[in-house]
Short mmCIF file of C-alpha atoms in Angstrom, two decimals:
data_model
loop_
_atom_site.label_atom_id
_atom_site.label_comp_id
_atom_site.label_asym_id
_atom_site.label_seq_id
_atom_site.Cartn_x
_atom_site.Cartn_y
_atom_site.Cartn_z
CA UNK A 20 150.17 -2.89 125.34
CA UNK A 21 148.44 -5.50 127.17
CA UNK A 22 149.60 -8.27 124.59
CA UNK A 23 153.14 -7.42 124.60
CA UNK A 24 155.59 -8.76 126.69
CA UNK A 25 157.73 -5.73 127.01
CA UNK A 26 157.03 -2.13 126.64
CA UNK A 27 159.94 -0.06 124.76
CA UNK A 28 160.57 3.42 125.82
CA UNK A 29 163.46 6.25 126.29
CA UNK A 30 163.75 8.06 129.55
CA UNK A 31 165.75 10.81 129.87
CA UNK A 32 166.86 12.47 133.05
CA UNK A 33 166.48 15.82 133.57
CA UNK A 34 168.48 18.14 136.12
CA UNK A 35 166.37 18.83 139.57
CA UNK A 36 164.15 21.48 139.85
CA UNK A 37 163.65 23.84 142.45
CA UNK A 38 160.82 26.59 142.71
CA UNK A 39 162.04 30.35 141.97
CA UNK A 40 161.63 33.00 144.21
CA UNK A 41 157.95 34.29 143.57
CA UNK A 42 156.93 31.57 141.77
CA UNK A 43 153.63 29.75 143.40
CA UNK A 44 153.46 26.28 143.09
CA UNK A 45 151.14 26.11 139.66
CA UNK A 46 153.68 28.33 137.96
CA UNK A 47 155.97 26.00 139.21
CA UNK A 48 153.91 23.24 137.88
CA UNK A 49 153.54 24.31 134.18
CA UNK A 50 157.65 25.38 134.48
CA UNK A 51 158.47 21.33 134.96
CA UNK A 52 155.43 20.28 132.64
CA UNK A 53 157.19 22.64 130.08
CA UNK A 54 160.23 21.38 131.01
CA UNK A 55 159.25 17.60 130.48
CA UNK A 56 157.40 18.14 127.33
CA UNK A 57 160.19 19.65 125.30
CA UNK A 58 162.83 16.95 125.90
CA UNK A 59 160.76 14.35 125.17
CA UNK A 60 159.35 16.10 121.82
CA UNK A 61 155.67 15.98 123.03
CA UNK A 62 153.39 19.05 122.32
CA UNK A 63 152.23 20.74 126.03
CA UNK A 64 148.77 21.10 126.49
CA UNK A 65 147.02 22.73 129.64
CA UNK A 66 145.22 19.69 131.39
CA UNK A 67 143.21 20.27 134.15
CA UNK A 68 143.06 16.88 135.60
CA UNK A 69 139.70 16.44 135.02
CA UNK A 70 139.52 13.66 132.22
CA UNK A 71 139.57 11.15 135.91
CA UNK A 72 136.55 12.09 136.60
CA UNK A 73 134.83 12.40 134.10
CA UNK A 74 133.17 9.15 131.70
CA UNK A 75 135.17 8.06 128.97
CA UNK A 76 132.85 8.70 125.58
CA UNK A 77 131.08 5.75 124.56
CA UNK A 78 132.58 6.04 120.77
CA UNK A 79 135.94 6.26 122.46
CA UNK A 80 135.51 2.63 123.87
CA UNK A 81 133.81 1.34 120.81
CA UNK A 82 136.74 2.47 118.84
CA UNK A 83 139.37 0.81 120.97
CA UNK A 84 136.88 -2.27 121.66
CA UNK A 85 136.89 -2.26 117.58
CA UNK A 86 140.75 -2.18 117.06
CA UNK A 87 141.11 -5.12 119.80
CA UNK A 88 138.69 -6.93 118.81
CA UNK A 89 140.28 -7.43 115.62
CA UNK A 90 143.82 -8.21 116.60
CA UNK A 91 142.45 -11.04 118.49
CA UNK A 92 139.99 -12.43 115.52
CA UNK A 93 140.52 -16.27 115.08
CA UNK A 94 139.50 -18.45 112.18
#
């Protein structure tokens, strides 16, 4: 991503949503998550937000350092 000069994507529009009677706002939540996930084809996981605060694994970085580092190899 940061070496291209445009990013390609689809975005699709989906109809407003509004909260149903007796639905709290998490319920809410995981309704539009649901929602979102379908039309664009991606599988819904539960996420608690917590991969912000938390350190990124050390073979993580190594990995992407890895696959960079080898893109940009000159001879």
């Amino acid at each position: 991503m940061m070496t291209s000069w445009a990013i390609v994507c689809d975005v699709w529009y989906l109809p407003p949503m509004r909260r149903k009677e007796g639905e709290d706002a998490a319920m809410f939540a995981a309704r539009v998550k649901n929602e979102i996930a379908n039309k664009g084809g991606l599988v819904e996981l539960d996420w608690d937000g917590q991969l912000k605060r938390q350190n990124v694994k050390v073979e993580w970085k190594q990995i992407q350092q890895k696959i960079f580092s080898e893109r940009i190899k000159f001879e």
